XYZ file of C-alpha atoms in Angstrom:
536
model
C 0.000 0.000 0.000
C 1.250 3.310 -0.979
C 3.330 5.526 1.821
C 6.290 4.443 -0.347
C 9.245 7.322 -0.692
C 9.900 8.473 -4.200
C 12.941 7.000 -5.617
C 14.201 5.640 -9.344
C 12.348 3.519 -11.452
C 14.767 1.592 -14.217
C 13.040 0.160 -16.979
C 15.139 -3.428 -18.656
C 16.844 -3.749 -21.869
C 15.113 -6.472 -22.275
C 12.721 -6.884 -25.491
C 9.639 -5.172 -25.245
C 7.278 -7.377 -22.968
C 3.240 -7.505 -23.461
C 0.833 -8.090 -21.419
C -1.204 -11.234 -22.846
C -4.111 -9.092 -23.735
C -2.030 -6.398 -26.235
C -1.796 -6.797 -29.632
C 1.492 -7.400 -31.308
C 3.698 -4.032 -31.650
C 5.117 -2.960 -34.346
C 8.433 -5.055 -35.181
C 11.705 -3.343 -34.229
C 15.198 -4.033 -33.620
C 16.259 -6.290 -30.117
C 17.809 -4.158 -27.984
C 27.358 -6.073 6.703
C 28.477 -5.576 8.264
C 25.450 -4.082 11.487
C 26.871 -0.425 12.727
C 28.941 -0.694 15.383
C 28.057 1.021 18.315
C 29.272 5.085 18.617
C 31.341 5.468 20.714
C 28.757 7.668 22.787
C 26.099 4.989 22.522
C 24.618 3.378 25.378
C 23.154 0.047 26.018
C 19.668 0.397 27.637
C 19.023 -2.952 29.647
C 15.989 -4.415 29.924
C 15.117 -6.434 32.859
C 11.715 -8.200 32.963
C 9.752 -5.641 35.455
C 12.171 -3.520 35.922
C 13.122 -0.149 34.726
C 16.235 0.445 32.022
C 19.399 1.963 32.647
C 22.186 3.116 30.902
C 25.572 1.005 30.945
C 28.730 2.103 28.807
C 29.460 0.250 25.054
C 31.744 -2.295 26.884
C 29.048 -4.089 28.817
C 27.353 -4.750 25.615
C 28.356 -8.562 24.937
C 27.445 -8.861 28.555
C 23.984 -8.594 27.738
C 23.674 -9.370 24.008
C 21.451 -11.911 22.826
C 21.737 -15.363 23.399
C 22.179 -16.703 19.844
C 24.001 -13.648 18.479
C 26.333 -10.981 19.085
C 23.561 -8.213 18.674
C 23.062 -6.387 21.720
C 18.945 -6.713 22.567
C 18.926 -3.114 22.676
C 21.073 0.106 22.345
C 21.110 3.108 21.976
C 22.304 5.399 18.955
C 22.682 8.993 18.169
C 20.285 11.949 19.900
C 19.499 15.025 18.074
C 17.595 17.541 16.901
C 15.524 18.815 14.239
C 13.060 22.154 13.985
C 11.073 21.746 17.203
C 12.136 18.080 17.529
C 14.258 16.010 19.465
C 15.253 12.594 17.980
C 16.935 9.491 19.866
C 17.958 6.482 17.460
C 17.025 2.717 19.164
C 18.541 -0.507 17.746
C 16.703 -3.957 18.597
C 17.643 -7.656 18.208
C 15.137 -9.650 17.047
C 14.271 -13.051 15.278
C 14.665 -13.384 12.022
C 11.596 -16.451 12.641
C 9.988 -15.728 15.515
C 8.957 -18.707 15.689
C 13.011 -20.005 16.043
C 13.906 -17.238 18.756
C 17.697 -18.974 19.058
C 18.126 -18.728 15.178
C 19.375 -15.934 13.058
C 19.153 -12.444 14.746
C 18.104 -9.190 12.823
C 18.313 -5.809 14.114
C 15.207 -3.421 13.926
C 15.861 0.646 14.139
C 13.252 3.098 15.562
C 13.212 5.896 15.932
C 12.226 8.182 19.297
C 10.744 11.531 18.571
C 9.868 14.138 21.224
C 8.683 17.669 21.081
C 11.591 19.570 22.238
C 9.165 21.803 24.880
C 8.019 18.368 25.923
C 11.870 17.079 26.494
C 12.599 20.108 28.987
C 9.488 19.673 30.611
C 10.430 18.589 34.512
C 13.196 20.690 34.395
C 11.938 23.129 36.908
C 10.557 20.415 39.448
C 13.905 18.223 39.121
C 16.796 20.342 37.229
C 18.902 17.808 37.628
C 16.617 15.143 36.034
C 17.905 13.355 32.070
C 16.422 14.451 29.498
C 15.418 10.005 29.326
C 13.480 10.942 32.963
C 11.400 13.758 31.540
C 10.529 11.592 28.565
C 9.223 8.444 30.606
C 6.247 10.588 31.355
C 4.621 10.348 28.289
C 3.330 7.171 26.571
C 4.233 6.096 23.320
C 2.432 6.220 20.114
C 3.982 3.655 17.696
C 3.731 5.097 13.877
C 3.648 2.053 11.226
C 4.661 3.602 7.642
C 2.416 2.421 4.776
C 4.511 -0.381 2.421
C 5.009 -2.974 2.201
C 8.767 -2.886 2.334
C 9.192 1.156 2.774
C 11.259 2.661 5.782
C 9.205 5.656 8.183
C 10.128 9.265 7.625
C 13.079 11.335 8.654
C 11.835 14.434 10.133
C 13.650 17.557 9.152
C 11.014 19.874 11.350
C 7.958 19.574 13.260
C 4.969 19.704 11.427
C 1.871 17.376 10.782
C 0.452 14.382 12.444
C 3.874 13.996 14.263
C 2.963 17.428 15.372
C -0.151 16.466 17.344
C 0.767 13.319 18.042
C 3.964 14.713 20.284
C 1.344 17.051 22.193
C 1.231 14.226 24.050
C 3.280 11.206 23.210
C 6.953 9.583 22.481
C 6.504 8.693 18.773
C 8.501 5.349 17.511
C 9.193 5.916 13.799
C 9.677 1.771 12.843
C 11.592 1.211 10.485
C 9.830 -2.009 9.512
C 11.892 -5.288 8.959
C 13.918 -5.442 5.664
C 13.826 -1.617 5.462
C 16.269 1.533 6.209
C 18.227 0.626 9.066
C 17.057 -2.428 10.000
C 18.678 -4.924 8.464
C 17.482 -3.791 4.964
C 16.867 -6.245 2.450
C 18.042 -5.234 -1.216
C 18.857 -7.337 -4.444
C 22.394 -7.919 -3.510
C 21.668 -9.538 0.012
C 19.128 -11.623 -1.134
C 21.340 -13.032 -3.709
C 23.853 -13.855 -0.866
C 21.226 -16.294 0.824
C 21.938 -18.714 -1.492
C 19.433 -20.532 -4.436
C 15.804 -19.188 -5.605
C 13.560 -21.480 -2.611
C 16.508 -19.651 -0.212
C 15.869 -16.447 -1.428
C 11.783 -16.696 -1.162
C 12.159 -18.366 2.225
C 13.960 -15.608 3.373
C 11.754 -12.722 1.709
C 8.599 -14.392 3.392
C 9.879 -13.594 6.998
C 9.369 -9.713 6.315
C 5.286 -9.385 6.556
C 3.196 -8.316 8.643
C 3.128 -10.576 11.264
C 6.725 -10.261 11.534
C 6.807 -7.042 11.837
C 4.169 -7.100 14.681
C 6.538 -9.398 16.954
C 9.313 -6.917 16.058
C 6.578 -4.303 17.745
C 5.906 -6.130 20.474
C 9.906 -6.748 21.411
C 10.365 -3.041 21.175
C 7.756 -2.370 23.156
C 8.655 -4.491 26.009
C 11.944 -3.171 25.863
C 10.350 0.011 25.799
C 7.547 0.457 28.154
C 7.809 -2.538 30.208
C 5.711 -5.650 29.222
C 2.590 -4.699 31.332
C 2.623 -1.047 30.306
C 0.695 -0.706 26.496
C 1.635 1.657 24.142
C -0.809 3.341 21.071
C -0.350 3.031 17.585
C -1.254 4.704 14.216
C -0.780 3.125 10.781
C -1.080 4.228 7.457
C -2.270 2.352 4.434
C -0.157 -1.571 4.887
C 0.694 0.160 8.736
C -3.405 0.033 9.450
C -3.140 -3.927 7.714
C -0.403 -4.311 10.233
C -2.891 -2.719 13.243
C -5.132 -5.282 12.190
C -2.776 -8.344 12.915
C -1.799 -6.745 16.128
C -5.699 -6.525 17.326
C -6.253 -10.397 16.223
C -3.070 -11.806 17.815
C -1.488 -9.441 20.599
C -4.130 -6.937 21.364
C -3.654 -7.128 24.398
C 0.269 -4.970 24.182
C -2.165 -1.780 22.611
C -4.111 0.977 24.800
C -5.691 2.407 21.169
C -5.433 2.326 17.530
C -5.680 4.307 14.646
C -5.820 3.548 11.371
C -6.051 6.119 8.224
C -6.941 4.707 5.064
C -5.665 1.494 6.085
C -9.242 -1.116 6.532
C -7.758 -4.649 5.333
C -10.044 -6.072 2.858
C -12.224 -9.750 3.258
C -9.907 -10.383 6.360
C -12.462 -14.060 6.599
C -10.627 -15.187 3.321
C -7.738 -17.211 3.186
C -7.051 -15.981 0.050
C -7.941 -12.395 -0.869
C -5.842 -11.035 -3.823
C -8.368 -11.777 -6.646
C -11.239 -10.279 -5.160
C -9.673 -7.565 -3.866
C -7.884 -6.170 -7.111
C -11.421 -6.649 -8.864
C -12.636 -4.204 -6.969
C -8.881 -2.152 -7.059
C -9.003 -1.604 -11.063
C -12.557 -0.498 -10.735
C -11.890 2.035 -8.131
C -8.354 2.937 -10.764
C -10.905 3.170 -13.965
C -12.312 5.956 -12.254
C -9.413 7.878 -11.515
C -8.460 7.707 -14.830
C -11.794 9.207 -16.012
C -11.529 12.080 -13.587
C -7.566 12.309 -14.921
C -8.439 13.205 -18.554
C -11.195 15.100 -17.946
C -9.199 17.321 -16.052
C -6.404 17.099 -18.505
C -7.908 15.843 -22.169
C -4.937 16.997 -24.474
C -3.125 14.346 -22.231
C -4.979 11.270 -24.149
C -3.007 12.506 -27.438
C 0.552 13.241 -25.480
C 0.032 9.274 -24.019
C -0.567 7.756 -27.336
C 2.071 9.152 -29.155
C 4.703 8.460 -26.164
C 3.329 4.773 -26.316
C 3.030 4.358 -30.216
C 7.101 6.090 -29.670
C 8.513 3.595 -27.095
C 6.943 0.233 -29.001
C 8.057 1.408 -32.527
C 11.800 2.743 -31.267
C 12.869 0.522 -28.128
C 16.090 1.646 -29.208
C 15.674 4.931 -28.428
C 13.652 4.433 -25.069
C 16.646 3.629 -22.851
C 16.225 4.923 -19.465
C 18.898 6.780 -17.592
C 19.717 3.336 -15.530
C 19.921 0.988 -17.901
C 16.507 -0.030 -18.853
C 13.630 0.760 -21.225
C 10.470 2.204 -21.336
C 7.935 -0.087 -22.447
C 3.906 0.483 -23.284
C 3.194 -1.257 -20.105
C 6.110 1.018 -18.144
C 4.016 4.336 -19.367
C 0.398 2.708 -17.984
C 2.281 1.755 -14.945
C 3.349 5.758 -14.185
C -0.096 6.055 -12.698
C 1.097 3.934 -9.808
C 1.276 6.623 -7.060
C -0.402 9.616 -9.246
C -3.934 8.431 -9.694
C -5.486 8.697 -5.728
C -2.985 10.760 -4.120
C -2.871 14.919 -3.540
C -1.418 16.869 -6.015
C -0.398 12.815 -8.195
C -2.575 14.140 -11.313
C -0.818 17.180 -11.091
C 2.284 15.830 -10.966
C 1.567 13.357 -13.808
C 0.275 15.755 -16.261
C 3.665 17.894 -15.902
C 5.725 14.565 -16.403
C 3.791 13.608 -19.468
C 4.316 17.837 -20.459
C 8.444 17.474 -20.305
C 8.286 13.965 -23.048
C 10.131 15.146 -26.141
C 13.241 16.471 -26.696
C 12.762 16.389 -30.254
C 9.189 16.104 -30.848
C 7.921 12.724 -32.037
C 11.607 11.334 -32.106
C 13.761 11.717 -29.375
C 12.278 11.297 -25.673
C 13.377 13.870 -23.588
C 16.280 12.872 -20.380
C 14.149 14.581 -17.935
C 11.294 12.542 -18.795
C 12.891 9.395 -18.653
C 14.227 10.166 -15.535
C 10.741 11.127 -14.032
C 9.266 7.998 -15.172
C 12.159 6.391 -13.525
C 11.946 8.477 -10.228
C 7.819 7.218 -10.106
C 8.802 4.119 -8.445
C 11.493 2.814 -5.958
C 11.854 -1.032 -6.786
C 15.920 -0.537 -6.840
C 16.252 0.481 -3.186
C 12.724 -1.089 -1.723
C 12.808 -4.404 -3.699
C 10.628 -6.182 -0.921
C 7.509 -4.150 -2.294
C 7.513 -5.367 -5.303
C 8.110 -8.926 -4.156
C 5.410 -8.977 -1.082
C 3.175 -6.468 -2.410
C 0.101 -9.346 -3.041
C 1.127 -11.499 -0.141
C -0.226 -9.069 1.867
C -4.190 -10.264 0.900
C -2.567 -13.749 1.786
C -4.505 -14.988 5.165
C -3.408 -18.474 5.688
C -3.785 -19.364 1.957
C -2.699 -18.533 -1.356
C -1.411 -18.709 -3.624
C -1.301 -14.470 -4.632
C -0.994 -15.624 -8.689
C 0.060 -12.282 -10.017
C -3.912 -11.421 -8.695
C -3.811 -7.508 -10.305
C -2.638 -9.192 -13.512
C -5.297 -11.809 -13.402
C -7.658 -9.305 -12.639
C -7.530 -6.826 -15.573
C -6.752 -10.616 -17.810
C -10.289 -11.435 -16.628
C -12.718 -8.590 -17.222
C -10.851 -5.959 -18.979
C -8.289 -6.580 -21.174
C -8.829 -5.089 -23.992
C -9.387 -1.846 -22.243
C -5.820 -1.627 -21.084
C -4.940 -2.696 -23.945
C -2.110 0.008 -24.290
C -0.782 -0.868 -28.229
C -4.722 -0.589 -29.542
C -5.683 2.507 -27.306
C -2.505 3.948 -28.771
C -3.406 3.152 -32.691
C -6.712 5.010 -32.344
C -4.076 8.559 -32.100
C -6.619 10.832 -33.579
C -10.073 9.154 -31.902
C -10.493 11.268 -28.214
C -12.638 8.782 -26.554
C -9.990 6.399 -26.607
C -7.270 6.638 -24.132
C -4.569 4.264 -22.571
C -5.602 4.134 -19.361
C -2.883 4.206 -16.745
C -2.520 1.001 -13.700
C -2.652 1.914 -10.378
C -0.630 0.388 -7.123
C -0.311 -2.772 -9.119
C 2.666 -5.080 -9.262
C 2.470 -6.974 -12.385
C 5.045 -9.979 -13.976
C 6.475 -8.160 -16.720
C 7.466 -5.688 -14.088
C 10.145 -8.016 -13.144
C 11.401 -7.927 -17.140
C 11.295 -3.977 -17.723
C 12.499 -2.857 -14.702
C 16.256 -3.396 -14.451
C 17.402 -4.315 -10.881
C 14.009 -6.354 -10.539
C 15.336 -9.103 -13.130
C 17.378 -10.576 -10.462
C 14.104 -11.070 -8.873
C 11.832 -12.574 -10.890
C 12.411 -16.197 -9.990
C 11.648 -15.176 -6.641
C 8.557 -13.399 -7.130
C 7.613 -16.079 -9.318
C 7.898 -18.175 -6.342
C 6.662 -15.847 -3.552
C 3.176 -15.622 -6.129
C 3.263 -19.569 -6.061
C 3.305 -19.801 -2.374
C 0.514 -21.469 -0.888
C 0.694 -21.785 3.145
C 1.174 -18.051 3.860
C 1.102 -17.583 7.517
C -2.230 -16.139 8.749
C -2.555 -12.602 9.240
C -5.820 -11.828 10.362
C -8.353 -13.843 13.165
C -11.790 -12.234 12.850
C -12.798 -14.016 15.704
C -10.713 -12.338 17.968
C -11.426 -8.725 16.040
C -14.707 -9.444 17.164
C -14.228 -9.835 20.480
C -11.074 -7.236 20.925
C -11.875 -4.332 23.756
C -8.951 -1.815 22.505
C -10.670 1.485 21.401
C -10.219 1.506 17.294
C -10.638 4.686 15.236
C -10.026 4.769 11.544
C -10.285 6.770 8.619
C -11.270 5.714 5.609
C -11.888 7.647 2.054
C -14.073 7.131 -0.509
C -12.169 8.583 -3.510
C -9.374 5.753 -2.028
C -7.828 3.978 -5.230
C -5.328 1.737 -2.792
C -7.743 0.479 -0.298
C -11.405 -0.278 -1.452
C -13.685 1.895 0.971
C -16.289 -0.776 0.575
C -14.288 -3.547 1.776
C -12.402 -1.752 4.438
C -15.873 -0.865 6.271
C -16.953 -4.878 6.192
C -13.826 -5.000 8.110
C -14.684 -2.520 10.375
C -17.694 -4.156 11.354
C -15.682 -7.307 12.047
C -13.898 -4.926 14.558
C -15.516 -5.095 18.322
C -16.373 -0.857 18.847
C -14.717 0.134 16.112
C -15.779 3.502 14.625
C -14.855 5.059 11.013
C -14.702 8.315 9.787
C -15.646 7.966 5.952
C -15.165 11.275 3.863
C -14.191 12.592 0.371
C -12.352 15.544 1.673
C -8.923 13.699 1.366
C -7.719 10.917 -0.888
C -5.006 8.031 0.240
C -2.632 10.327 1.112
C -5.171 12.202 3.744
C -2.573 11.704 6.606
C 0.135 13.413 4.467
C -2.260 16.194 3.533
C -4.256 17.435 6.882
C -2.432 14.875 9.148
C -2.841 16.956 12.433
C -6.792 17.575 11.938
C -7.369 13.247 10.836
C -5.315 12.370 14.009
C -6.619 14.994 16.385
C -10.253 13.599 15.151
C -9.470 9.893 15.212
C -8.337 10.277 19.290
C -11.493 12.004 19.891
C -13.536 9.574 18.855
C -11.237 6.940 19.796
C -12.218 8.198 23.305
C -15.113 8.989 22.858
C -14.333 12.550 23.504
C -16.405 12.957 19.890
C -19.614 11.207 20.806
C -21.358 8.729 18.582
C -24.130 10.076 16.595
């Protein structure tokens, strides 16, 4: 689910691949180390029940984890930011929870405080740490949208993180396999070994993982007995929903913003799901050309360009821009604030000679729309994530569009009809599709491993409705109806499946609400969270 950071798209030099529902195209010529500790870092020691304290660097192996020479917890780098003060945290945890002697992984968060709220004490106790003024506010866990995408770096305070550090410690998680904890990339996976290695490996990074990495922190943390809050975005709010079925019982309240997992009764809900995902994508493509209709002429000659002259479609990195690559640059744009926008002035910037020579800036936009070289676990996990103690995931967007509307994204034919306006190539949306894993340069490596991960059939299970049903944590989400990444629909069955939970439903914001009026959805969601906003 989107929440992704903007990075570089590279498109293969591989031959021109088509979805199976295009037409031929015209015929053309083939073309860790971990960080050691600082030396001001501290180790913070947890004791079951009791509080931490600080010890200097050479007590760490003292107290480092059984199985491993990570410490179980230390302590980085503190600084500041505009109006913030940041502490960086370091956790050992199992790379299989289920195996808690095995292979050890280390997961970064992030501490943020308001720096008013870090001097606060100071008159009562001057000589109290800055760590002693802290451990009067609880923590609000944050849980970035993804899969596979590291949380934010503050440069200022601003936003949700704003309101949220009124009154809480934030814990920016780096989620397993991301940033600074223990990130996975192409290269690393390649060092586990062969292809069932590799997919083994890659299916320890989900969402339940990434729960039991919460719930280590958190005991580290708070204490075990002490709960914490949490708010999650898009694939974060999937993530709140494994924590409510399995370990509710670590979380005072949740908050979820456009983030309602879909048929969470299914074992298997990837095909229905992106049925209802390429609707809700149609119709952000209908609003996109009406509010830009010269566009439908710039897209057809760009694609009737790239499949006639391969050769001259190279992206900056190494790859090529396909038909397919030029549907797929409505991945983040169609459903987020100011994406059309930002779209329409990509598509703007195309030639550099027009009608035969794409332009370097445009390449390097439609590069720069996705960030598959530095986040390859998206693209790999993206459909396991409708996985619920089935599968297999079967390339379920592909199937989808196969199914019931091929020939309208049928890029090559929309593209033939240049001078008729009512026929457009019509963009994809968050979609991760097979020949992705062809046109995309540094995903190549990959594809045997997606190819297995969308085989996979015993996924772990993600989601007990049962227990959602009976949960007692308050539960306030928002959901959107204009939401292209999350089907509104589906998201409020869930919601019902959630003991007390309440939704605020609204077409003021799209998927990115939390990015655009962040302060005003969270400030809403604790009201009626506790029931400060009554029900009505």
């Amino acid at each position: 689910m989107s929440g992704h950071l903007i990075a570089r798209l590279v498109v293969s030099r591989a031959s021109l691949a088509r979805a199976p529902w295009t037409r031929a195209a015209p015929s053309s010529p083939p073309p860790s180390r971990l960080p050691l500790a600082r030396a001001r870092a501290r180790l913070v020691v947890f004791a079951r029940g009791t509080r931490t304290r600080s010890v200097g660097t050479r007590a760490m192996a003292m107290v480092s984890s059984s199985s491993s020479s990570l410490p179980a917890h230390r302590v980085g780098d503190t600084f500041r930011v505009k109006g913030l003060e940041l502490t960086d945290h370091f956790f050992a945890c199992p790379l299989d929870h289920a195996a808690p002697e095995g292979e050890q992984i280390e997961v970064f968060a992030r501490e943020v405080v308001a720096v008013d709220k870090a001097r606060q004490g100071a008159s009562d106790d001057p000589d109290a740490s800055a760590s002693a003024k802290r451990a009067k506010m609880p923590h609000l866990l944050y849980l970035q949208g993804g899969p596979g995408f590291e949380a934010a770096r503050p440069t200022e305070i601003g936003g949700w993180l704003a309101h949220a550090c009124e009154t809480h410690r934030v814990i920016l998680l780096d989620q397993r396999g991301t940033g600074r904890s223990t990130a996975v990339s192409v290269a690393s996976l390649a060092r586990r070994g062969d292809v069932a290695t590799q997919a083994a490996y890659a299916s320890m990074f989900r969402a339940d993982a990434i729960v039991k990495d919460a719930e280590t922190i958190r005991a580290i943390l708070c204490g075990r007995d002490v709960k914490w809050s949490v708010l999650g975005q898009s694939f974060g709010g999937f993530c709140i929903a494994h924590y409510l079925s399995f370990h509710s019982g670590g979380l005072r309240e949740a908050f979820l913003t456009g983030g309602l997992p879909p048929l969470v009764r299914e074992e298997n809900a990837a095909a229905a799901t992106y049925e209802r995902l390429v609707e809700r994508v149609m119709a952000q493509n209908e609003k996109y050309y009406a509010r830009f209709p010269n566009d439908a002429r710039r897209v057809k000659s760009i694609v009737n360009f790239v499949a006639s002259n391969p050769e001259k479609s190279a992206s900056p990195n190494g790859g090529r821009l396909t038909p397919r690559m030029v549907q797929a640059l409505g991945f983040s744009a169609l459903g987020t604030a100011g994406g059309m926008e930002s779209l329409h002035y990509l598509l703007e910037k195309a030639w550099d000679v027009d009608g035969d020579a794409l332009s370097y800036r445009f390449l390097k936009g439609c590069e720069d729309v996705h960030a598959f070289d530095t986040n390859p676990l998206y693209a790999i996990l993206h459909e396991s994530i409708y996985c619920n103690g089935g599968g297999p995931s079967a390339w379920a967007a592909e199937a989808a569009i196969r199914r019931r509307w091929a020939g309208a994204f049928d890029p090559i034919e929309a593209a033939a009809a240049i001078d008729d306006d009512a026929t457009r190539v019509l963009f994809t949306g968050e979609m991760i599709f097979p020949h992705m894993f062809d046109d995309v340069a540094p995903l190549r490596a990959l594809k045997p491993v997606a190819e297995a991960l969308a085989a996979k059939t015993d996924w772990g299970v993600l989601y007990d409705a049962d227990a959602l049903n009976a949960c007692d944590v308050p539960v306030a989400c928002a959901a959107y109806y204009e939401d292209a990444f999350v089907d509104v629909e589906l998201g409020a069955a869930t919601a019902r499946e959630i003991r007390g939970a309440r939704v605020w439903t609204t077409s003021e914001y799209m998927h990115s609400g939390v990015r655009e009026d962040g302060a005003r959805i969270l400030k809403k969601l604790m009201a009626m969270a506790r029931d400060e906003e009554v029900l009505r």
